[in-house]
Tab-separated table of C-alpha atoms in Angstrom:
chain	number	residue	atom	x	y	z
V	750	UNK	CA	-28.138	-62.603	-13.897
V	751	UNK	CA	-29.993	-60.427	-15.985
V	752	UNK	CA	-28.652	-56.973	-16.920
V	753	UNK	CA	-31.821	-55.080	-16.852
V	754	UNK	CA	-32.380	-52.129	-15.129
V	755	UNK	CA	-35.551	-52.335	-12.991
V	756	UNK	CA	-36.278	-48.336	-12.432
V	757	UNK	CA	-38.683	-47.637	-9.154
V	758	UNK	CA	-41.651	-46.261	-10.262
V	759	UNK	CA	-43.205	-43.262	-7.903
V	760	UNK	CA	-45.920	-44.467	-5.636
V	761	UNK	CA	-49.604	-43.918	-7.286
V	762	UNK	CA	-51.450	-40.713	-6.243
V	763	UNK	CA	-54.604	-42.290	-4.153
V	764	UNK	CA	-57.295	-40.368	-5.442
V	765	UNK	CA	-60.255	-42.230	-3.861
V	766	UNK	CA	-58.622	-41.365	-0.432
V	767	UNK	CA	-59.089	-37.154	-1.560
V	768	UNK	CA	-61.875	-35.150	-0.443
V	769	UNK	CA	-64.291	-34.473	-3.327
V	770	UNK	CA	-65.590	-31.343	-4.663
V	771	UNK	CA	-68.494	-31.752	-3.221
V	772	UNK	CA	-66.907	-30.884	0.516
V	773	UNK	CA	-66.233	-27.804	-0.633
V	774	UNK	CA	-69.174	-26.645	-1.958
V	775	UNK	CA	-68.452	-27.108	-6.034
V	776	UNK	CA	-71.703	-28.462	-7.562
V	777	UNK	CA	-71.574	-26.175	-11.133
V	778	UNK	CA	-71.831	-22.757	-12.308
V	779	UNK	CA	-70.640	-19.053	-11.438
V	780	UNK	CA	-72.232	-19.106	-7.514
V	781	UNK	CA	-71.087	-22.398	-6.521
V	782	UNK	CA	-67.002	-21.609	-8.220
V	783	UNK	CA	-67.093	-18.519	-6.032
V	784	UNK	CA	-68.068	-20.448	-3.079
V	785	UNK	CA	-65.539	-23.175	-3.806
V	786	UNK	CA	-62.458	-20.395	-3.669
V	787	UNK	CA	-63.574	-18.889	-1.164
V	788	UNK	CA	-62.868	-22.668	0.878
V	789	UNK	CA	-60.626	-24.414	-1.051
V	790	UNK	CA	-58.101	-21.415	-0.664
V	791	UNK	CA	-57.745	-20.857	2.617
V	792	UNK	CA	-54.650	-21.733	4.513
V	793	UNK	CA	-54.410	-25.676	4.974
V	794	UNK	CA	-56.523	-26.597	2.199
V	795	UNK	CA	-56.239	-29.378	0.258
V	796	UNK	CA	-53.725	-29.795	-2.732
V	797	UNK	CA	-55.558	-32.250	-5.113
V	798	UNK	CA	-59.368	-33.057	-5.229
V	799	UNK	CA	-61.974	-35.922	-6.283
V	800	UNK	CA	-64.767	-35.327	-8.295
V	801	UNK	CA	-67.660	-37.413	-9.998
V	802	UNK	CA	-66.446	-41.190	-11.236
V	803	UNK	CA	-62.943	-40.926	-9.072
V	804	UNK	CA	-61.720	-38.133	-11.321
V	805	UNK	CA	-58.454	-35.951	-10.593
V	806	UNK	CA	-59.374	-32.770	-9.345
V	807	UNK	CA	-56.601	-30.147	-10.261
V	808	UNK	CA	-57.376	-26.574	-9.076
V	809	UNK	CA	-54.039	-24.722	-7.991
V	810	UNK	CA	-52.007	-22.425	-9.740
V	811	UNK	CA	-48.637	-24.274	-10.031
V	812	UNK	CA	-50.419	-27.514	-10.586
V	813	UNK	CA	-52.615	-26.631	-13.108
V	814	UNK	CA	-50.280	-24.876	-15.370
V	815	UNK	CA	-47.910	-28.274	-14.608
V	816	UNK	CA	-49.639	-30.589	-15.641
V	817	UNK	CA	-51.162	-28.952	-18.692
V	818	UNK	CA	-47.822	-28.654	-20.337
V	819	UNK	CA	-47.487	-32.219	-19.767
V	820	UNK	CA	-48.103	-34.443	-23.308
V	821	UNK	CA	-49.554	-37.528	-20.957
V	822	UNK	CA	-52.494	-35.503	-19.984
V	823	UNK	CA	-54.993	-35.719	-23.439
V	824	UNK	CA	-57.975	-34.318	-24.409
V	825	UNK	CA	-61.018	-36.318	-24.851
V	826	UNK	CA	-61.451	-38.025	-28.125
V	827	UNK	CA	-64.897	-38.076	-30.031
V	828	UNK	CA	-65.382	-42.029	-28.577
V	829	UNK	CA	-64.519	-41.138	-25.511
V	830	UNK	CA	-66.813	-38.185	-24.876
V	831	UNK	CA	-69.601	-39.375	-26.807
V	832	UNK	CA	-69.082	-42.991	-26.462
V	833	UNK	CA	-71.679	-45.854	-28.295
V	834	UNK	CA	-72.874	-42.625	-30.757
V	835	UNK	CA	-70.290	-42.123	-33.136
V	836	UNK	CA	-70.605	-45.649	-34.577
V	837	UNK	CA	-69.519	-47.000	-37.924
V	838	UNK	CA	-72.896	-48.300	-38.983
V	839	UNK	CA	-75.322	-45.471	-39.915
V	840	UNK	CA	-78.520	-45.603	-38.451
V	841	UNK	CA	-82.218	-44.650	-40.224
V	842	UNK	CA	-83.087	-42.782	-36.583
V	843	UNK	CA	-80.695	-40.895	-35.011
V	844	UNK	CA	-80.353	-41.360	-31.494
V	845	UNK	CA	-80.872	-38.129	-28.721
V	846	UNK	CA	-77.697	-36.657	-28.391
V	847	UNK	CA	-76.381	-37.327	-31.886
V	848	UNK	CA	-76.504	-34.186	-33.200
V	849	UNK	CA	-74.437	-32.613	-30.342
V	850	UNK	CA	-71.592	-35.538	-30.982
V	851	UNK	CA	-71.699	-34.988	-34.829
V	852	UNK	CA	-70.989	-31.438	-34.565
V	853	UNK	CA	-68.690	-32.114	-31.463
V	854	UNK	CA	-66.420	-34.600	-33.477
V	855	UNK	CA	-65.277	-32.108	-35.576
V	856	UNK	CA	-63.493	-29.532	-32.989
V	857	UNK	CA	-60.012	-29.576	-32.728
V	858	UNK	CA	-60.603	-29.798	-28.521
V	859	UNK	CA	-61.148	-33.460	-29.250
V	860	UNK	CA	-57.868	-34.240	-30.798
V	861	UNK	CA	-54.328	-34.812	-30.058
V	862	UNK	CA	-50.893	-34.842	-30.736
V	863	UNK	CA	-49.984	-34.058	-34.464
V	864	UNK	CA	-53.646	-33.796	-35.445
V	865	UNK	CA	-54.592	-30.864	-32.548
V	866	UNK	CA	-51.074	-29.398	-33.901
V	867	UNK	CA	-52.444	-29.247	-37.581
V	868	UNK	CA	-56.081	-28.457	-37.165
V	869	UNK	CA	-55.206	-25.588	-34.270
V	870	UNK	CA	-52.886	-24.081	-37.461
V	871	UNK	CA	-55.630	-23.809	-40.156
V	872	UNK	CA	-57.476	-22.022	-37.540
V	873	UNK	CA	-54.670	-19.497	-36.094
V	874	UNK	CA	-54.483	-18.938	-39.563
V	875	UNK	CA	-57.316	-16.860	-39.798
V	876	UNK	CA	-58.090	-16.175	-35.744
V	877	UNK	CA	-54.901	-16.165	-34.925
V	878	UNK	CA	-53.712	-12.948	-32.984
V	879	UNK	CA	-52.029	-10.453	-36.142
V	880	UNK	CA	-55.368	-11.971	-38.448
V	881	UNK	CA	-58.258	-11.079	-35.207
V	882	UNK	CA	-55.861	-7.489	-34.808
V	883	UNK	CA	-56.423	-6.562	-38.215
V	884	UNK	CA	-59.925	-6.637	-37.904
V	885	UNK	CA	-59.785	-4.750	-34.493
V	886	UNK	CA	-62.289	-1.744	-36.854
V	887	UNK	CA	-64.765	-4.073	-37.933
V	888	UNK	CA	-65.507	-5.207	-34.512
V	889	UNK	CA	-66.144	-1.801	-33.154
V	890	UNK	CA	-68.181	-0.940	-35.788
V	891	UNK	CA	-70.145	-3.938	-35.267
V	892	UNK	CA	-70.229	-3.093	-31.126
V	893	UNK	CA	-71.240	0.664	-32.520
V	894	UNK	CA	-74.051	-0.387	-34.911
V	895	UNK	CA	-75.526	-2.819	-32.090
V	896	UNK	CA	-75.458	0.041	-29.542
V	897	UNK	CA	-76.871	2.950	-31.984
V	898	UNK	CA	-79.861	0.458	-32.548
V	899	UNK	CA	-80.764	0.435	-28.925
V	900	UNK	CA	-82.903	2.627	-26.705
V	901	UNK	CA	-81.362	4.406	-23.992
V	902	UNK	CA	-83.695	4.455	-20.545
V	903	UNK	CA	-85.466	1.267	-21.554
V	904	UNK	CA	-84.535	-2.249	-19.701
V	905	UNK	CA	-82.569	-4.276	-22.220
V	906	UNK	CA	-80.923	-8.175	-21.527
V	907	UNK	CA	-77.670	-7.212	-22.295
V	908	UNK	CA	-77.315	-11.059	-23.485
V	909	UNK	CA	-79.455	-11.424	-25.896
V	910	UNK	CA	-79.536	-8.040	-27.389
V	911	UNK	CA	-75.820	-6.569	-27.382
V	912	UNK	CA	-73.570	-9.930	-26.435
V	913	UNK	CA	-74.757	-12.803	-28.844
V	914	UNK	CA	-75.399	-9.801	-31.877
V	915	UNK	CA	-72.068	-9.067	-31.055
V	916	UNK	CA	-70.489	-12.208	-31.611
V	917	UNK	CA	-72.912	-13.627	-34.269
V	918	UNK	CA	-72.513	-10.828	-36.395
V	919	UNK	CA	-68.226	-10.902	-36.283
V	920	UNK	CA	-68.316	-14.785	-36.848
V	921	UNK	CA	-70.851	-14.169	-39.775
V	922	UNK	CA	-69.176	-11.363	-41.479
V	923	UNK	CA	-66.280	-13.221	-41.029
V	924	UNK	CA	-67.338	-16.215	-42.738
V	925	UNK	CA	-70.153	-15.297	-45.160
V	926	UNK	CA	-73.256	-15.753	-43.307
V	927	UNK	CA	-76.197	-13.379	-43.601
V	928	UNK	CA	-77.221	-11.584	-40.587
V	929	UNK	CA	-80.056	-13.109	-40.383
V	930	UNK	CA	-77.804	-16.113	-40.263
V	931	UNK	CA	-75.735	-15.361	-37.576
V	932	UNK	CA	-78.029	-14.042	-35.579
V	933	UNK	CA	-79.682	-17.596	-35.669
V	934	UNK	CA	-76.328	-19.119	-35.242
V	935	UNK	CA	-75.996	-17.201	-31.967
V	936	UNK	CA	-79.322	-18.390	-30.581
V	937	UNK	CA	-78.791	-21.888	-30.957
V	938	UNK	CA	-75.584	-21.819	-29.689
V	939	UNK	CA	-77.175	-20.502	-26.430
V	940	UNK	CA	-79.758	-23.078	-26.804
V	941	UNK	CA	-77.185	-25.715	-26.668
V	942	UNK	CA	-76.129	-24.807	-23.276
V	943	UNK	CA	-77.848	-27.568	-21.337
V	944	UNK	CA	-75.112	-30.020	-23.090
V	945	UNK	CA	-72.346	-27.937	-20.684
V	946	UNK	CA	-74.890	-29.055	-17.507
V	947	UNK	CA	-72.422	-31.531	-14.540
V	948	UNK	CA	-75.931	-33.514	-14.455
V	949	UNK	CA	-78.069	-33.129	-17.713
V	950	UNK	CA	-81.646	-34.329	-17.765
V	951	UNK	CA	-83.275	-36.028	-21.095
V	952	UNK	CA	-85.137	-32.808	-22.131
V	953	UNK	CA	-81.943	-30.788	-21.622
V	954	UNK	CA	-80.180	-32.721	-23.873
V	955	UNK	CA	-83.290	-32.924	-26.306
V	956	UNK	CA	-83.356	-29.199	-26.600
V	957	UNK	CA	-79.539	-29.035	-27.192
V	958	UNK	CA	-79.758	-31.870	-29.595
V	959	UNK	CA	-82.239	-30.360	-31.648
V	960	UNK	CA	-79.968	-26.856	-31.628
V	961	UNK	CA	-77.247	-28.089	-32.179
V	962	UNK	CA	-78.495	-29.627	-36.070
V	963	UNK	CA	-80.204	-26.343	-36.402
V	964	UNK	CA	-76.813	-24.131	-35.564
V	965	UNK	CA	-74.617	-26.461	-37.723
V	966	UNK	CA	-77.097	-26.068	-40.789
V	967	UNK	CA	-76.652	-22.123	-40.472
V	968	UNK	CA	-72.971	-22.235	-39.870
V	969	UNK	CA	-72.368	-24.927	-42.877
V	970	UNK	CA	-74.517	-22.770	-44.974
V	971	UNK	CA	-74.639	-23.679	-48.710
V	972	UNK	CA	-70.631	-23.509	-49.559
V	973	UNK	CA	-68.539	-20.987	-50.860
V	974	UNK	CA	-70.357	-20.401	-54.086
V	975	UNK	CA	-73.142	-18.268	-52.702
V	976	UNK	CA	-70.756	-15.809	-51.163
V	977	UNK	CA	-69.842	-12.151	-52.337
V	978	UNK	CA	-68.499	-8.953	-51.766
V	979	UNK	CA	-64.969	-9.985	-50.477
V	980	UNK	CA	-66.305	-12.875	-47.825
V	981	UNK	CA	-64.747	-15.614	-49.511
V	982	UNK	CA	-61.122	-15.709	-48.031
V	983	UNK	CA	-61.489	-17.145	-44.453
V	984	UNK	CA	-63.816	-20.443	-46.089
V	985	UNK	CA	-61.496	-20.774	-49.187
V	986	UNK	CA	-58.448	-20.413	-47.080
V	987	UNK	CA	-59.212	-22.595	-44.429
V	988	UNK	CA	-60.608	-25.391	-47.269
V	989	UNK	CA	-57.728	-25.381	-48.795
V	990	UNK	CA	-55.588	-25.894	-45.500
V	991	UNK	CA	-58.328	-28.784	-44.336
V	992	UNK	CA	-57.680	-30.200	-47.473
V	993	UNK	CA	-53.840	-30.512	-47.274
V	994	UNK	CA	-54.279	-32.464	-43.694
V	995	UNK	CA	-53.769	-36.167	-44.434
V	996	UNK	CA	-54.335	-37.691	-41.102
V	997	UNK	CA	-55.887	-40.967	-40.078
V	998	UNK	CA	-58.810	-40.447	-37.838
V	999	UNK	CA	-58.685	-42.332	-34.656
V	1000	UNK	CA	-62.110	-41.816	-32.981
V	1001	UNK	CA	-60.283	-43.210	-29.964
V	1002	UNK	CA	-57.750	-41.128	-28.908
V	1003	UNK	CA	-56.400	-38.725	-31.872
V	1004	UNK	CA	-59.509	-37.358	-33.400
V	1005	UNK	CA	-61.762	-36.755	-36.464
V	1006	UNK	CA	-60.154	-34.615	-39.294
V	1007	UNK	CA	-63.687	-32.723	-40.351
V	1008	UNK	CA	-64.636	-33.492	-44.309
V	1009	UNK	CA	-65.776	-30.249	-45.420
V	1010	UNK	CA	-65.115	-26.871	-44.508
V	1011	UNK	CA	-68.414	-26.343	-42.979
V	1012	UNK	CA	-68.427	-29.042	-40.675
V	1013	UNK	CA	-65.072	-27.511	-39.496
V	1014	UNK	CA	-66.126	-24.606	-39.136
V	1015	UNK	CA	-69.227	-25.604	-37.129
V	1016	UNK	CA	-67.782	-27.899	-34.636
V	1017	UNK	CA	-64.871	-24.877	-33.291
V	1018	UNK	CA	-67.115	-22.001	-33.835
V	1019	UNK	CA	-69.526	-23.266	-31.578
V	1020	UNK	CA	-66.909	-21.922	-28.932
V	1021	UNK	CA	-66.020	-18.604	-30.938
V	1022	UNK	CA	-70.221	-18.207	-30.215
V	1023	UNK	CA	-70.999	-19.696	-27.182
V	1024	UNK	CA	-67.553	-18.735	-24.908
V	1025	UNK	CA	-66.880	-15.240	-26.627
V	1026	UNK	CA	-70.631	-13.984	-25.928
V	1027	UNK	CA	-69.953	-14.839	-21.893
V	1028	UNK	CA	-67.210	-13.519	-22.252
V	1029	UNK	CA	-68.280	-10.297	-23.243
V	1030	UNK	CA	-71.671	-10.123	-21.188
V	1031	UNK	CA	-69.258	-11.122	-18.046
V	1032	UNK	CA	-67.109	-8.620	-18.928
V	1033	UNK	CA	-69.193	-5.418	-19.012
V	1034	UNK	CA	-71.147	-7.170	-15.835
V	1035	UNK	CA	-67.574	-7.079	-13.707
V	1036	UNK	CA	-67.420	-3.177	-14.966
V	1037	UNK	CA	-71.012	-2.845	-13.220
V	1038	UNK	CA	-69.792	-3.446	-10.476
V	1039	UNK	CA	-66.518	-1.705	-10.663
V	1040	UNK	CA	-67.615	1.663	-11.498
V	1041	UNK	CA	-64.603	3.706	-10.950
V	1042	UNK	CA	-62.817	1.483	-13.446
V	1043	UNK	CA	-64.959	2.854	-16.423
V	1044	UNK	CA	-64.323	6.565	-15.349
V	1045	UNK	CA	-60.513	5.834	-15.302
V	1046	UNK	CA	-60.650	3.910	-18.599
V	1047	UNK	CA	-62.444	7.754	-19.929
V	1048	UNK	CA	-59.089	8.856	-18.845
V	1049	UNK	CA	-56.985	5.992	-20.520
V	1050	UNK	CA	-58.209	4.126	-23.089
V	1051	UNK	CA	-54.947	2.493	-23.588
V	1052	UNK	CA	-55.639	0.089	-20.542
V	1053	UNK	CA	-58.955	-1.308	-21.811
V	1054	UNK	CA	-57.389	-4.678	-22.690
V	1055	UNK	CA	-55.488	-5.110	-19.768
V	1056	UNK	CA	-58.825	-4.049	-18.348
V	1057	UNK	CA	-60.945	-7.250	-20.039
V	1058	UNK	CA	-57.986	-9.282	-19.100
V	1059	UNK	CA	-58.960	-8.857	-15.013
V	1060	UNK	CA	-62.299	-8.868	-16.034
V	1061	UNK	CA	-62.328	-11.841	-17.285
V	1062	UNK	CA	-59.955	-13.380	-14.614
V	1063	UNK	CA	-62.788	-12.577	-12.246
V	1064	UNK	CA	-65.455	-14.057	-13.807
V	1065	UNK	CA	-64.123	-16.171	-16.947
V	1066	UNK	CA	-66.527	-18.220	-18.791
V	1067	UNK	CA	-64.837	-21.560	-18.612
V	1068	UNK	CA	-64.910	-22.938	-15.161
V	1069	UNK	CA	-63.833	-26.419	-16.016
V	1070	UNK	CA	-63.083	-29.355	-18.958
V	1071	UNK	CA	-62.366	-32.522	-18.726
V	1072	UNK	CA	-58.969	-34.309	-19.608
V	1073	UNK	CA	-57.415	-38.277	-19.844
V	1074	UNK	CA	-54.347	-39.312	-18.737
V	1075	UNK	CA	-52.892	-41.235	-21.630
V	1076	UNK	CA	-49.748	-42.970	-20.342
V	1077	UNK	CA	-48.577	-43.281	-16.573
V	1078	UNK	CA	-47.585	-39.633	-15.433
V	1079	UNK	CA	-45.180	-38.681	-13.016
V	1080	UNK	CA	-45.698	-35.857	-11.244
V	1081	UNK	CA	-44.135	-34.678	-7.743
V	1082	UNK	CA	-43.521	-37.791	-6.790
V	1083	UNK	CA	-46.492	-39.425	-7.233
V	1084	UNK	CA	-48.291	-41.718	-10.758
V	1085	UNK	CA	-51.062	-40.705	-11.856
V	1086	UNK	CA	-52.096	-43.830	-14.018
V	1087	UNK	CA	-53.274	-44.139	-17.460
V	1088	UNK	CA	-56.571	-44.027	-17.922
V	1089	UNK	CA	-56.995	-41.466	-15.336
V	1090	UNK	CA	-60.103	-38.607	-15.590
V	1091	UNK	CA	-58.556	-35.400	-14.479
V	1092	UNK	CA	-60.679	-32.486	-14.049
V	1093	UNK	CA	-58.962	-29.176	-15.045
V	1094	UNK	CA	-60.060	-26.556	-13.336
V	1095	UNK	CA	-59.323	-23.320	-15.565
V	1096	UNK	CA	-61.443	-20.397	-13.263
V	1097	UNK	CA	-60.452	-21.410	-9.983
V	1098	UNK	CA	-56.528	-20.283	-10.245
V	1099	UNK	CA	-57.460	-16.966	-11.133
V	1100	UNK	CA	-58.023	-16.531	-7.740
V	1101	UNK	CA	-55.442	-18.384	-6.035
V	1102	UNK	CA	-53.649	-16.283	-3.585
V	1103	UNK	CA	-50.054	-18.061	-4.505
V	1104	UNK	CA	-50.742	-16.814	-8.115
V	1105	UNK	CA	-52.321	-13.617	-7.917
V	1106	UNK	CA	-52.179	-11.486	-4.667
V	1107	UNK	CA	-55.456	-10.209	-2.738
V	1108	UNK	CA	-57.286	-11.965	-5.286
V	1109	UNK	CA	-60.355	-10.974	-5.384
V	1110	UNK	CA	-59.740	-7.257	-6.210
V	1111	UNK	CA	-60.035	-5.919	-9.348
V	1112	UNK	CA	-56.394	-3.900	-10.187
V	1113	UNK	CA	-56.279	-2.308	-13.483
V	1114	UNK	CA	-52.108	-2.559	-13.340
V	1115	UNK	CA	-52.005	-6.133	-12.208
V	1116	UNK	CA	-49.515	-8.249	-14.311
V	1117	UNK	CA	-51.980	-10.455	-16.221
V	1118	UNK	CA	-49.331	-13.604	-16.795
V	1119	UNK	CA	-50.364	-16.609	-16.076
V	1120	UNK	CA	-53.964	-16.261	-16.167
V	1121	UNK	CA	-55.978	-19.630	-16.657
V	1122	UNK	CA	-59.038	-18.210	-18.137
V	1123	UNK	CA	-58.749	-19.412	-21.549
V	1124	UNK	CA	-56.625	-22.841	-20.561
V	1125	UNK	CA	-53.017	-23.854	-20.888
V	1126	UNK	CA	-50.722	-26.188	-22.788
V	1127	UNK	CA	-51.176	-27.591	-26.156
V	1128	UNK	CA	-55.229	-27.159	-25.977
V	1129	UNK	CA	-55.211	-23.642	-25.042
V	1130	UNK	CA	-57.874	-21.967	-26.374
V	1131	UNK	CA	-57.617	-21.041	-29.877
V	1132	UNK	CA	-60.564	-18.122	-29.916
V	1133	UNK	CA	-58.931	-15.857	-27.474
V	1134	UNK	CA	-57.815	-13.438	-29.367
V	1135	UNK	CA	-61.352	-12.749	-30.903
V	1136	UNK	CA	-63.033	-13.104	-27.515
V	1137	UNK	CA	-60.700	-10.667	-25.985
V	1138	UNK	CA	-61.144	-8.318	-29.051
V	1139	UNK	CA	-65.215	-8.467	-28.881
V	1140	UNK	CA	-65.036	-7.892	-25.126
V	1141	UNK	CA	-62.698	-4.760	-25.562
V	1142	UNK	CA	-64.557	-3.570	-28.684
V	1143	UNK	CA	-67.871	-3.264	-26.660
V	1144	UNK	CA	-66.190	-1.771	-23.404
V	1145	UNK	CA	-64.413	1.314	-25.897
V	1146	UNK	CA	-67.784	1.797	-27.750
V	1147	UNK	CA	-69.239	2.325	-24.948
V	1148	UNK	CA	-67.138	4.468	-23.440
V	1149	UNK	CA	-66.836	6.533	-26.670
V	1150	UNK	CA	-70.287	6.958	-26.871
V	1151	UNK	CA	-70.568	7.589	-22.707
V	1152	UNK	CA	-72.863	5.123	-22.216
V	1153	UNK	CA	-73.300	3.926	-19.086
V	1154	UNK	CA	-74.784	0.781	-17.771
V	1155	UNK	CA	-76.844	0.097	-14.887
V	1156	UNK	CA	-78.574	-3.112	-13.633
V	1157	UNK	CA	-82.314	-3.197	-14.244
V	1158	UNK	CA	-83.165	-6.260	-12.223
V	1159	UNK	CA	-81.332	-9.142	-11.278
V	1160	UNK	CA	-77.981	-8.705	-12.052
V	1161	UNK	CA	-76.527	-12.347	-10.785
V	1162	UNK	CA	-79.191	-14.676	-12.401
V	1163	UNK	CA	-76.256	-17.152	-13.241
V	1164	UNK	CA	-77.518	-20.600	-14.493
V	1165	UNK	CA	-75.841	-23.159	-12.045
V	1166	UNK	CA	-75.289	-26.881	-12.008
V	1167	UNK	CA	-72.934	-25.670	-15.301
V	1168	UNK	CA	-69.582	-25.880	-16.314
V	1169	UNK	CA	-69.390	-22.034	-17.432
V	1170	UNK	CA	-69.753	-19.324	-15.153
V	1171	UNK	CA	-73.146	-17.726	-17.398
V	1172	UNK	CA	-75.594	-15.648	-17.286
V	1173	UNK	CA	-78.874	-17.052	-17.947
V	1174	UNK	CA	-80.400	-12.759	-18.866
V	1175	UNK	CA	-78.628	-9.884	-17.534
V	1176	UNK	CA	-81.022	-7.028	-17.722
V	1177	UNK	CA	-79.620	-3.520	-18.040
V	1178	UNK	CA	-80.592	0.309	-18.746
V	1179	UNK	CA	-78.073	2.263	-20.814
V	1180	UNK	CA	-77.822	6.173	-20.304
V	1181	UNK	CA	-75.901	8.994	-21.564
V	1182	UNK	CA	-73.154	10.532	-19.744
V	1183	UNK	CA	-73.585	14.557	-20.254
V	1184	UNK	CA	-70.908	16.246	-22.094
């Protein structure tokens, strides 16, 4: 008789026998995530959904914030995102979409276990939250700079004049670029949207091919030896700590250690522009339309941050990423099995009822634990303290300088079939407050 011990293994979790996404109304972007709470949360709805290719569909509170604690569930690796394009043999004419995986490789989103571990450290180095605190001044003073340049009474896109300066400058002050540089940076990066897109089309992914070489030759730049004036640290720093990080790569499943600082630096500030400048147009576009939130912030500044905090809960910039389940997971009495797709779906528990009561009001003094907008678990975001920061740095300045802002067309001309909620132009008026 053998002495083994056979050990029942919980029943799998059907997932083709789930209703999809699509039957409640989730087809991409800001419009369709609102329309998707508004159904999925009401009493008797479903626990679990299917989405595109028989992925997991995780969308609650308590689930969500499970499961992304769990070391099973993995982030996608460089082959597995960008798979047949990141081969060994390099070829004369690079295919459409290679420029988007070569920068892509080298973010720490696409890597796991000890590697995410190391390469999420020589960033927190530097963005980390006491490093993005101490430079709380030069952020408002870029905000400040970007507003004093502006007219007041004259329709301006709050994108692409005070959101993407905002965050192009920081990043490029804060690693050496020119202005000119950053500001360039920032453009591309928004031109690299349709790569984000649930169903991309060939001359989407053209255009963000094509942006995405031109961003990473601005971000790279020439090295440190052209910089000045103090701007040395963060590249020098951060080179050194690549350097130390002697890791295999495994294209598969633990990732691409980057080979230069640049290409680092590239790859995971494509986020720091990209996320951080919705992030700050979505958060002075939620204190349109909250008024009476901006006078009381006049009153007490202290609560701006807790103010971009349910801001950003109500419209975050990441709706959804993607995740792989890398070994048979048990969870609540069901396997999910390897191999699994599982589609994390950060925005939607902001607004789940079991998490956050009357959801969809903005309250200044609501606890902000356990909000989802930047992820969970080991591949949490590792910009949030600088997105935060630019958010709240443009709300104070301008409140200090009683500005206000007021819609000067469409003020909900979000880009859909996305996987951020985005605006595609948000035009505005800014006006002086007297006295």
């Amino acid at each position: 008789m053998s002495d083994d011990i056979v050990v029942d293994q919980p029943p799998v979790l059907d997932i083709g026998a789930l209703p999809t996404l699509e039957d409640y109304g989730y087809d991409g972007g800001r419009m369709a995530f609102r329309r998707f709470c508004a159904r999925a949360f009401q009493p008797g709805g479903p626990r679990f959904l299917r989405g595109d290719g028989g992925a997991l569909v995780v969308f609650r509170h308590a689930d969500l914030r499970a499961l992304a604690a769990r070391p099973e569930l993995s982030a996608l690796a460089p082959n597995q995102l960008f798979p047949g394009l990141l081969g060994a043999e390099p070829l004369e004419e690079k295919p459409v979409g290679f420029a988007i995986a070569d920068l892509i490789k080298n973010q720490l989103f696409g890597a796991n276990g000890v590697l995410n571990a190391t390469l999420r450290k020589v960033l927190l180095n530097q963005i980390g939250p006491k490093p993005t605190a101490a430079r709380a001044d030069a952020a408002r003073q870029i905000a400040g700079r970007i507003l004093d340049d502006l007219p007041l009474g004259v329709p301006v896109d709050l994108v692409e004049r005070i959101a993407e300066p905002l965050i192009g400058l920081y990043w490029g002050g804060l690693i050496g670029m020119t202005d000119a540089e950053a500001l360039g940076a920032a453009t591309e990066a928004r031109k690299m949207t349709p790569m984000l897109f649930l169903r991309p089309d060939a001359d989407g992914i053209g255009q963000a091919d094509a942006a995405a070489k031109a961003y990473r030759g601005l971000v790279r730049g020439r090295g440190p030896a052209r910089l000045g004036g103090g701007r040395l640290s963060v590249r020098l720093d951060m080179a050194r700590d690549l350097a130390a990080v002697d890791i295999a790569d495994d294209l598969d499943h633990g990732g691409y250690v980057p080979k230069t600082v640049g290409a680092f630096l590239a790859g995971n500030l494509f986020d720091g522009f990209h996320t951080a400048a919705l992030a700050a147009a979505n958060t002075i576009r939620t204190l349109m339309d909250h008024p009476e939130v901006t006078d009381r912030l006049r009153a007490e500044p202290e609560k701006t941050a807790a103010a971009v905090s349910e801001c950003l809960r109500l419209e975050p910039p990441v709706i959804h990423l993607n995740r792989v389940v890398s070994a048979d997971l048990a969870y609540d009495g069901r396997t999910i099995p390897a191999g699994t797709r599982v589609t994390m779906m950060w925005a939607p528990p902001n607004r789940d009822p079991d998490a956050f009561p009357n959801p969809d009001a903005f309250d200044l003094d609501r606890p902000q634990q356990g909000s989802t907008t930047f992820g969970g678990g080991a591949h949490i975001c590792p910009g949030r303290f600088v997105a935060g920061l630019l958010a709240r740095s443009l709300a104070e300045s301008l409140i200090e300088r009683r500005i206000e802002v007021q819609a000067a067309g469409d003020a909900d001309d979000w880009i859909g079939n996305h996987a951020m909620c985005q605006l595609r132009r948000l035009p505005v008026i800014l006006e002086r407050r007297p006295g």
